[in-house]
XYZ file of C-alpha atoms in Angstrom:
603
model
C 87.660 112.452 80.262
C 89.687 114.435 77.717
C 92.305 112.826 75.464
C 95.858 113.431 76.661
C 99.377 112.349 75.769
C 100.710 109.680 78.139
C 104.004 110.330 79.974
C 107.127 108.566 78.641
C 107.408 106.264 81.675
C 103.812 105.055 81.297
C 104.384 104.444 77.588
C 107.465 102.370 78.390
C 105.595 100.301 80.962
C 102.787 99.628 78.491
C 105.385 98.500 75.957
C 107.007 96.353 78.641
C 103.705 94.539 79.079
C 104.029 93.282 75.504
C 107.767 92.570 75.421
C 108.499 91.540 79.034
C 105.896 88.954 79.991
C 108.096 87.018 82.435
C 111.807 86.586 83.296
C 112.247 84.238 80.333
C 111.242 87.110 78.005
C 114.061 89.248 79.426
C 116.596 86.463 78.902
C 115.392 85.946 75.332
C 115.778 89.629 74.396
C 119.210 89.993 76.004
C 120.629 86.751 74.553
C 119.349 87.730 71.104
C 121.184 91.052 71.478
C 124.365 89.157 72.332
C 123.973 86.922 69.268
C 123.414 89.952 67.025
C 126.602 91.487 68.474
C 128.635 88.573 67.068
C 129.335 86.827 70.375
C 131.096 83.449 70.350
C 130.340 82.768 74.032
C 127.306 83.739 76.098
C 126.949 83.150 79.857
C 123.512 83.345 81.514
C 123.028 83.498 85.303
C 119.694 83.736 87.113
C 118.610 83.944 90.727
C 115.112 83.420 92.086
C 113.844 82.220 88.728
C 115.041 85.492 87.184
C 112.898 87.532 89.529
C 115.766 88.721 91.747
C 118.596 88.760 89.239
C 119.427 88.042 85.610
C 122.971 88.366 84.311
C 124.052 88.033 80.663
C 127.727 88.239 79.679
C 129.032 87.956 76.111
C 132.248 88.505 74.175
C 130.622 90.346 71.292
C 131.591 93.629 69.652
C 130.359 95.818 72.525
C 129.181 99.444 72.242
C 130.771 102.873 72.262
C 129.726 105.463 74.839
C 127.491 107.213 72.307
C 125.792 103.965 71.283
C 125.283 102.956 74.911
C 123.478 106.221 75.661
C 121.123 105.688 72.724
C 120.592 101.963 73.334
C 118.229 102.545 76.277
C 116.035 105.005 74.359
C 112.826 103.781 72.751
C 113.054 102.616 69.132
C 116.824 103.104 68.945
C 118.586 100.218 67.197
C 121.751 99.437 65.267
C 120.203 96.526 63.361
C 118.385 98.328 60.558
C 120.646 99.853 57.912
C 117.656 101.616 56.388
C 113.916 101.766 57.016
C 113.122 98.559 55.106
C 111.420 96.163 57.547
C 111.398 93.431 54.902
C 115.192 93.044 54.960
C 115.553 91.891 58.550
C 118.626 89.690 58.986
C 119.007 89.980 62.776
C 117.037 88.557 65.689
C 116.190 91.994 67.097
C 115.242 95.140 65.191
C 112.623 97.172 67.092
C 114.792 98.808 69.759
C 112.177 98.228 72.469
C 113.762 95.603 74.720
C 116.240 97.648 76.797
C 113.960 100.652 77.539
C 111.066 98.266 78.324
C 113.199 96.258 80.763
C 114.588 99.446 82.328
C 111.080 100.763 82.956
C 110.046 97.822 85.178
C 113.391 96.727 86.729
C 116.847 97.901 87.792
C 118.958 97.595 84.643
C 122.718 98.065 84.434
C 124.871 97.726 81.288
C 128.656 97.570 81.120
C 130.211 97.399 77.656
C 133.479 97.962 75.820
C 134.011 98.497 72.106
C 137.358 97.722 70.480
C 137.806 101.410 69.596
C 137.322 102.618 73.204
C 140.197 102.948 75.721
C 138.052 101.460 78.493
C 134.546 100.194 79.187
C 131.478 102.321 79.937
C 128.584 101.669 82.321
C 125.002 102.899 82.437
C 122.052 102.104 84.699
C 118.288 102.565 84.345
C 115.899 102.277 87.331
C 112.179 102.499 86.808
C 112.738 104.357 83.555
C 115.207 106.890 85.030
C 118.551 106.850 83.152
C 121.816 107.597 84.970
C 124.943 109.260 83.649
C 127.442 107.189 81.675
C 130.437 106.286 83.835
C 133.836 104.676 83.059
C 134.038 101.009 84.066
C 136.314 97.967 83.933
C 135.605 95.223 81.376
C 138.011 93.471 79.025
C 135.648 93.209 76.067
C 132.049 92.511 75.142
C 128.988 93.393 77.186
C 127.609 92.535 80.616
C 123.927 93.215 81.327
C 122.349 92.790 84.764
C 118.654 93.006 85.580
C 117.732 93.134 89.274
C 114.359 93.199 91.025
C 112.268 92.527 87.933
C 108.813 94.175 88.069
C 109.661 96.139 91.221
C 108.171 99.209 89.512
C 104.983 97.301 88.670
C 104.313 95.083 91.741
C 101.002 93.843 90.349
C 102.896 91.928 87.637
C 104.706 89.867 90.305
C 101.413 88.216 91.287
C 101.153 86.626 87.843
C 104.555 84.915 87.973
C 104.819 81.198 88.727
C 107.163 79.583 91.248
C 110.905 80.185 90.988
C 111.443 76.669 89.665
C 108.808 77.081 86.947
C 110.236 80.423 85.838
C 113.758 78.936 85.828
C 112.563 76.096 83.603
C 111.031 78.621 81.177
C 114.398 80.417 81.035
C 116.136 77.112 80.398
C 113.789 76.375 77.479
C 114.481 79.795 75.925
C 118.249 79.291 76.136
C 117.914 75.737 74.772
C 116.092 76.991 71.700
C 118.621 79.733 71.016
C 121.483 77.279 71.567
C 119.949 74.886 69.024
C 119.690 77.721 66.508
C 123.362 78.686 66.899
C 125.609 75.641 67.475
C 128.672 77.790 66.664
C 128.202 79.762 69.918
C 129.102 78.357 73.366
C 126.381 78.787 76.001
C 126.537 78.467 79.780
C 123.387 78.528 81.918
C 123.742 78.741 85.697
C 121.475 79.538 88.627
C 120.675 78.481 92.139
C 117.688 76.443 90.924
C 119.815 73.781 89.184
C 123.406 72.782 88.412
C 125.213 74.813 85.714
C 125.082 73.423 82.180
C 127.452 74.284 79.335
C 127.019 73.624 75.643
C 130.387 73.947 73.947
C 130.647 75.510 70.502
C 130.294 72.862 67.773
C 131.927 72.548 64.395
C 130.148 74.213 61.458
C 127.997 72.128 59.140
C 125.507 69.310 59.670
C 127.812 67.343 61.980
C 128.078 70.261 64.388
C 124.335 70.832 64.269
C 123.642 67.196 65.163
C 126.189 67.381 67.988
C 124.431 70.407 69.508
C 120.978 68.838 69.067
C 122.218 65.657 70.727
C 123.648 67.646 73.646
C 120.305 69.379 74.205
C 117.719 66.762 73.192
C 119.686 63.781 74.491
C 121.820 60.916 73.224
C 118.692 58.938 72.333
C 117.712 61.610 69.816
C 121.213 61.536 68.306
C 121.045 57.755 67.818
C 117.590 57.947 66.190
C 118.209 61.130 64.158
C 117.471 61.109 60.425
C 118.932 63.931 58.347
C 116.334 66.018 56.512
C 117.007 68.193 53.475
C 114.659 69.655 50.867
C 115.080 72.676 48.623
C 112.948 74.484 46.058
C 112.629 78.039 44.707
C 115.176 79.487 47.111
C 113.628 77.884 50.223
C 115.755 75.325 52.088
C 114.444 73.009 54.819
C 117.176 71.153 56.712
C 117.623 69.562 60.107
C 117.067 66.268 61.863
C 113.984 64.230 62.754
C 113.810 61.266 65.080
C 112.846 57.887 63.673
C 109.316 56.713 64.582
C 110.759 54.562 67.381
C 111.328 57.748 69.431
C 108.114 59.651 70.192
C 106.507 61.819 72.863
C 103.003 62.210 74.215
C 102.860 65.856 73.066
C 104.305 68.125 70.379
C 106.692 69.992 72.701
C 109.637 68.146 71.173
C 109.132 69.788 67.762
C 111.317 72.826 67.067
C 111.190 75.183 64.072
C 113.771 77.842 63.215
C 113.301 80.396 60.438
C 116.467 82.190 59.316
C 118.033 81.323 62.676
C 115.050 82.602 64.694
C 113.235 80.132 67.014
C 109.525 80.370 66.265
C 106.326 78.563 67.179
C 104.143 78.014 64.165
C 101.028 75.887 63.648
C 102.337 75.295 60.145
C 104.854 72.763 61.401
C 102.292 70.833 63.456
C 100.103 70.052 60.463
C 103.045 69.324 58.180
C 104.681 66.951 60.665
C 101.393 65.176 61.342
C 100.921 64.633 57.601
C 104.482 63.348 57.089
C 104.312 60.889 59.999
C 100.714 59.781 59.379
C 101.862 56.394 58.030
C 104.223 55.756 60.935
C 102.787 56.819 64.286
C 99.634 56.236 66.334
C 97.368 59.235 66.649
C 98.349 59.939 70.262
C 102.132 60.008 69.698
C 104.279 62.863 68.376
C 107.784 62.773 66.851
C 110.829 64.715 68.027
C 112.529 66.949 65.442
C 114.340 70.211 64.798
C 113.883 71.833 61.383
C 115.692 74.899 60.056
C 114.033 76.919 57.278
C 116.267 79.304 55.344
C 114.839 81.720 52.771
C 115.060 85.291 51.516
C 114.092 87.703 54.349
C 111.639 89.364 51.947
C 109.678 86.088 51.815
C 108.920 86.058 55.545
C 107.495 88.704 57.875
C 109.040 88.609 61.362
C 107.201 91.738 62.515
C 103.852 90.131 63.306
C 104.261 89.360 67.026
C 105.441 91.586 69.904
C 107.883 88.926 71.127
C 108.862 87.884 67.576
C 107.954 84.249 68.315
C 105.698 83.965 65.258
C 106.340 84.671 61.586
C 104.213 84.841 58.451
C 105.400 83.299 55.185
C 104.558 84.862 51.867
C 104.229 81.358 50.378
C 103.253 79.180 53.326
C 102.112 76.376 51.015
C 105.611 75.965 49.580
C 107.214 75.813 53.031
C 104.677 73.254 54.233
C 105.131 71.120 51.112
C 108.912 71.164 51.556
C 108.628 70.128 55.205
C 106.320 67.223 54.302
C 108.492 66.165 51.352
C 111.749 66.357 53.313
C 110.353 64.355 56.227
C 108.765 61.687 54.020
C 111.924 61.305 51.953
C 114.078 60.916 55.064
C 111.689 58.449 56.714
C 111.460 56.369 53.534
C 115.253 56.340 53.236
C 115.644 55.056 56.793
C 112.460 53.000 56.846
C 113.998 49.797 58.172
C 116.392 51.422 60.620
C 113.880 52.136 63.317
C 113.181 48.596 64.414
C 116.829 47.580 64.124
C 117.759 50.288 66.613
C 115.176 49.226 69.161
C 117.148 46.102 70.047
C 118.660 47.927 73.014
C 115.214 48.399 74.543
C 114.481 44.722 74.061
C 117.766 43.686 75.672
C 117.161 45.923 78.675
C 114.009 43.928 79.481
C 115.956 40.689 79.838
C 116.827 39.594 83.380
C 118.963 36.636 84.468
C 116.663 33.698 85.174
C 119.118 31.930 87.501
C 118.659 32.200 91.264
C 121.231 30.709 93.662
C 120.213 27.497 95.432
C 120.514 27.142 99.190
C 123.661 25.353 100.316
C 121.795 22.245 101.593
C 119.635 21.838 98.482
C 119.219 18.229 97.304
C 118.270 17.796 93.660
C 116.635 14.439 94.438
C 113.968 16.260 96.465
C 113.075 18.476 93.493
C 109.576 18.004 92.025
C 111.284 17.894 88.636
C 113.468 14.923 89.527
C 112.832 11.919 87.184
C 110.921 9.044 88.801
C 111.488 6.475 86.059
C 113.988 5.781 83.268
C 113.482 8.340 80.539
C 112.512 7.079 77.050
C 115.033 7.449 74.302
C 114.733 10.670 72.350
C 116.750 9.297 69.474
C 115.032 9.076 66.110
C 111.992 11.074 67.094
C 113.293 14.594 66.620
C 115.169 16.629 64.078
C 118.843 15.597 63.598
C 120.068 18.633 65.543
C 118.354 17.327 68.695
C 119.129 13.594 68.298
C 121.793 13.295 71.021
C 120.878 11.092 73.992
C 122.138 13.806 76.340
C 119.201 15.950 75.313
C 116.627 13.419 76.473
C 116.004 15.267 79.740
C 114.528 18.108 77.754
C 111.656 16.009 76.385
C 108.722 18.008 77.771
C 106.010 16.972 75.368
C 104.803 18.350 72.049
C 106.555 21.582 70.981
C 104.605 24.832 71.034
C 106.626 26.265 68.130
C 107.358 25.201 64.579
C 110.979 24.072 64.821
C 111.192 22.275 61.503
C 114.542 22.927 59.865
C 114.362 24.069 56.293
C 115.858 21.525 53.919
C 116.877 23.989 51.236
C 120.246 25.755 51.525
C 120.035 28.968 53.560
C 123.609 30.188 53.243
C 122.646 32.988 50.883
C 119.564 33.946 52.897
C 121.615 34.513 56.047
C 123.363 37.354 54.232
C 120.077 39.079 53.393
C 119.070 42.097 55.539
C 116.371 40.132 57.384
C 118.191 36.805 57.264
C 116.834 33.264 56.961
C 113.704 32.148 58.838
C 114.500 29.524 61.475
C 111.306 29.066 63.433
C 107.920 30.457 64.402
C 107.073 30.881 68.088
C 103.604 31.244 69.624
C 102.312 31.224 66.035
C 102.873 34.997 66.017
C 106.596 35.736 65.791
C 109.118 34.638 63.189
C 112.711 34.155 64.327
C 115.346 34.541 61.620
C 119.122 34.297 61.671
C 121.468 36.859 60.132
C 125.219 36.694 59.769
C 125.807 38.679 62.975
C 122.671 38.217 65.044
C 118.997 37.275 65.041
C 115.740 39.013 64.170
C 112.272 38.599 65.697
C 109.426 39.583 63.355
C 105.804 40.284 64.270
C 104.132 38.531 61.354
C 100.862 40.473 61.549
C 102.482 43.919 61.829
C 104.916 43.122 59.013
C 102.264 41.857 56.611
C 99.997 44.776 57.523
C 102.654 47.224 56.276
C 103.122 45.169 53.078
C 99.402 45.151 52.275
C 99.117 48.867 53.081
C 101.947 49.819 50.717
C 100.408 47.610 47.992
C 97.064 49.345 48.384
C 98.689 52.763 48.114
C 100.662 51.717 45.036
C 97.566 50.260 43.353
C 95.548 53.373 44.078
C 98.251 55.607 42.616
C 98.774 53.422 39.555
C 95.539 52.120 38.094
C 93.125 51.591 40.947
C 92.655 48.706 43.340
C 91.656 45.391 41.784
C 88.256 44.117 42.939
C 86.676 40.725 43.473
C 82.903 40.357 43.050
C 81.211 38.345 45.785
C 79.088 35.505 44.494
C 76.569 36.207 47.244
C 76.579 39.783 48.611
C 77.306 39.957 52.331
C 74.684 41.807 54.365
C 76.002 43.778 57.339
C 73.538 45.147 59.911
C 74.378 48.378 61.778
C 72.522 51.330 63.242
C 71.068 53.799 60.744
C 73.481 56.643 61.575
C 76.461 54.383 60.891
C 74.926 53.191 57.625
C 74.371 56.787 56.488
C 77.983 57.628 57.360
C 79.303 54.727 55.289
C 77.061 55.407 52.298
C 78.103 59.084 52.311
C 81.705 57.913 51.816
C 80.758 55.296 49.250
C 82.839 56.832 46.446
C 85.957 56.912 48.605
C 85.467 53.280 49.601
C 84.859 52.313 45.962
C 88.246 53.737 45.005
C 89.740 50.990 47.184
C 87.589 48.266 45.651
C 84.988 48.125 48.423
C 81.565 48.450 46.779
C 78.609 48.883 49.149
C 74.979 49.851 48.749
C 71.977 50.358 50.952
C 69.981 47.256 51.884
C 67.045 48.755 53.678
C 67.105 50.659 56.984
C 70.040 49.688 59.195
C 71.791 47.387 56.709
C 74.471 47.541 54.002
C 75.143 45.073 51.200
C 78.810 44.447 50.342
C 79.073 43.438 46.664
C 82.796 43.815 45.962
C 85.948 43.704 48.111
C 89.603 44.462 47.282
C 91.265 41.376 45.827
C 94.421 42.118 47.837
C 92.557 41.303 51.040
C 91.518 37.835 49.904
C 88.795 36.306 52.029
C 87.954 38.941 54.621
C 85.354 39.622 57.296
C 83.364 42.367 55.578
C 81.271 43.072 58.689
C 84.284 43.685 60.920
C 85.950 45.793 58.233
C 82.908 48.040 57.766
C 82.431 48.530 61.522
C 86.079 49.575 61.957
C 85.803 51.946 58.991
C 82.655 53.490 60.466
C 84.384 54.080 63.813
C 87.288 55.875 62.119
C 84.949 57.960 59.959
C 83.135 59.191 63.074
C 86.418 60.844 64.158
C 87.147 62.498 60.818
C 86.966 66.240 60.480
C 85.149 67.424 57.372
C 88.180 69.592 56.596
C 90.445 66.527 56.545
C 91.956 66.288 53.038
C 90.679 63.534 50.785
C 94.145 62.000 50.552
C 94.355 61.644 54.336
C 90.893 60.079 54.471
C 91.843 57.590 51.770
C 95.002 56.641 53.670
C 92.897 55.987 56.793
C 90.721 53.652 54.728
C 93.778 51.890 53.327
C 95.285 51.432 56.786
C 92.079 49.888 58.135
C 91.796 47.550 55.153
C 95.444 46.536 55.484
C 94.887 45.562 59.106
C 92.004 43.263 58.122
C 93.770 41.804 55.082
C 97.052 40.789 56.685
C 98.270 37.556 58.210
C 96.739 37.277 61.655
C 98.556 36.374 64.836
C 97.909 32.716 65.669
C 98.352 31.399 62.134
C 101.093 28.802 61.706
C 103.339 29.464 58.721
C 105.463 27.042 56.738
C 109.207 27.797 56.402
C 108.817 28.880 52.792
C 105.987 31.256 53.792
C 108.116 32.800 56.527
C 111.028 33.378 54.151
C 108.686 34.809 51.519
C 107.365 37.293 54.103
C 110.910 38.339 55.005
C 111.806 38.897 51.345
C 108.682 40.996 50.810
C 109.570 43.111 53.844
C 112.994 43.802 52.330
C 111.350 45.099 49.166
C 108.652 47.147 50.899
C 109.300 50.789 51.840
C 108.818 51.824 55.473
C 108.760 48.198 56.601
C 110.345 49.032 59.958
C 106.937 49.704 61.516
C 103.300 48.940 60.834
C 100.629 51.515 59.994
C 99.975 52.116 63.707
C 103.601 52.949 64.512
C 104.509 49.659 66.185
C 107.841 48.096 65.178
C 107.536 45.149 62.802
C 110.757 43.515 63.943
C 113.540 43.750 66.486
C 117.164 42.909 65.703
C 119.500 41.548 68.363
C 123.203 41.512 67.582
C 125.124 38.377 68.486
C 127.495 40.422 70.645
C 124.564 41.689 72.722
C 123.141 38.196 73.165
C 126.556 36.951 74.285
C 126.641 39.700 76.906
C 123.358 38.407 78.324
C 124.994 35.046 78.942
C 128.253 36.491 80.270
C 130.302 35.370 77.287
C 131.610 38.923 76.779
């Protein structure tokens, strides 16, 4: 077959295959055009998931008759002042969207420029352009796309259901609305009720308002402001505290110079920043905005402009990690304090109404003999005779009242320890509420931060075992541990081979005290089996530290004296990131007195 030049319509349809993948692609291109036109309000209407109709109306600058005629020609654009593709400051720049849409659908454009006496209208059907006609429109531009893919029926078979396509359109508009909080957006269609995002005030407050409107009030209450800047690159935005997570990474949004993009760069950077806070199967929610010189980023690497390439990707990644870590460290204790609402929601009134003829004397709990005096056998606070009915045997919690003054401790962030319940949780009193602390999770974070600090400073202190502990495991596990011997030694864990299928532990980190070396080594071996060889050394060392911290912390089931409980609270106040343990679980929950009073109907 000889080589021949393809007809213009075929060329346009081939281009449409790259630019117009689905109805959401059409909405993205048209809304971006409206944003580039300086619109302050954009209305989006869809029908049939965008398959039957898409309508975009804006109050932007509009077009003259001459510009309108050129706008539907291939590679005609008003967004490039010269031929320099490295100075792109608009969302669109190729001039492919309108002719591509017109080649596969029925496209009509009505627009009015401030210099024109009236509006002008133009239609394109299957690539055939009509004459420009006078029309009625106050200002701005109205674009309608009907019967999408009617000229290429085979493409219709690849579309999903109307509801699925409508949800894809909604996600596109959400992303663009997050990028431009100064623009009001309205999204309507027969698939769901209309939604409007009003224009927000400029600055960080307006950005958080728009993010809260789109991502939800829960994100707004957990949001931590992020800001990092270096060498002309600025990373700003908001990230949710570790208490708010998702099962996937779909809640992570990245914007580069106002352009919503999907980039694997952010996934790795976010995972590294949150590695000390979240379990491996949970993902944070965040929206980050990267601003830099257009010459430092290439937006012309993807047909739909959803991906970019940074000239210095390492700098951008480092700034994202630094900004997130700095923000999380700054708000390290806020996460657990804010989870009190979730704890309160789990409470239910324990009282159930009695039947009208109920006789308390028939109750199995009715006393059958005179009750012994409770006086003199309990703490002074419980010495009244009226409390004798509550004598139900030996207490299951340590309710000893601390003899030393606690007035000053009540004013501390984590308050004064009052009791320990189920030998696992410490209850402390603050000036305006109470705090419940998971003693194991809290001490685990303390030990972990100590190990990191020791490693960064002068190495972890070791203790030599008088008699080496021999741990038997299968040969593959032993080989895996011995291969990482140097990394383990940096944390004070010295091991060596002790014949086939055995390891001798000669030194352990002094921070861990007396520890179960066998259990520690088996847990380390399990984690090492999941490591990728490309995992950075620093990340591997942090995994080791987290495992050691879990084994070296106060275990649940250990009864603590009042002075030990208060000492743990004071250490938590001095420890960074003490709001959650290394696995992402909260270390404490704070309940405000006002909320507790609501539970009992006192408010």
